[in-house]
Amino acid sequence: GAGVSQSPSNKVTEKGKDVELRCDPISGHTALYWYRQSLGQGLEFLIYFQGNSAPDKSGLPSDRFSAERTGGSVSTLTIQRTQQEDSAVYLCASSPRGWTSDTDTQYFGPGTRLTVL
Amino acid sequence: AQKITQTQPGMFVQEKEAVTLDCTYDTSDPSYGLFWYKQPSSGEMIFLIYQGSYDQQNATEGRYSLNFQKARKSANLVISASQLGDSAMYFCAMREGGSGYSTLTFGKGTMLLVSP
């Protein structure tokens, strides 16, 4: 079946512009996650959606970052007034259950590589 | 303190040999899960194997096995019979349980290069 998809695969923008990154999770997965991976680094958690519950935004680095998930499916991560330090790969993942479950596994999309000039 | 530590920035192995990638973790939660992901140069994170804190046996998935030593808080990934296609970054991650929910915390990764 279809995995997690993300668009665009690459985005180059100028400093100060806003960008939107899209994630389509695996159908039926209730949980959706956004991570950021800077060059040569591990993954940094940004935000987590679980069903219709309020999202966990504890990982968002600043108020320039926001995300929404419409209809419990597609999610959009928005970065306003982009800065050069926002350059990274933004990865989206989804999992079947989300709520603490020992075997709940996150499946990742291919990522969006964001370059801020 | 880091929750996930991968001490090997890079590892080299010859094709068909076995290789162990180290991972230690830090948690006071009795319920947790440990994951290994592979990230090839294409960038996609590929789930490899999972180990639950209450699992009595080490997890295995094909050529991948997880050497889980709970007392030492280590969860090393063993790849048997390495293949050229195994060359990639490998990330260890932990999910802490208890009430509510939690996301994955990742280590900084180990780059594995498999030579012919």
Tab-separated table of C-alpha atoms in Angstrom, chain B residues 6 82 86 92 99 104:
chain	number	residue	atom	x	y	z
B	6	GLN	CA	25.454	6.205	19.578
B	82	SER	CA	26.397	-7.372	5.333
B	86	ASP	CA	23.341	-1.820	3.843
B	92	CYS	CA	18.648	4.210	17.333
B	99	SER	CA	0.648	7.237	30.960
B	104	LEU	CA	10.628	9.086	19.584
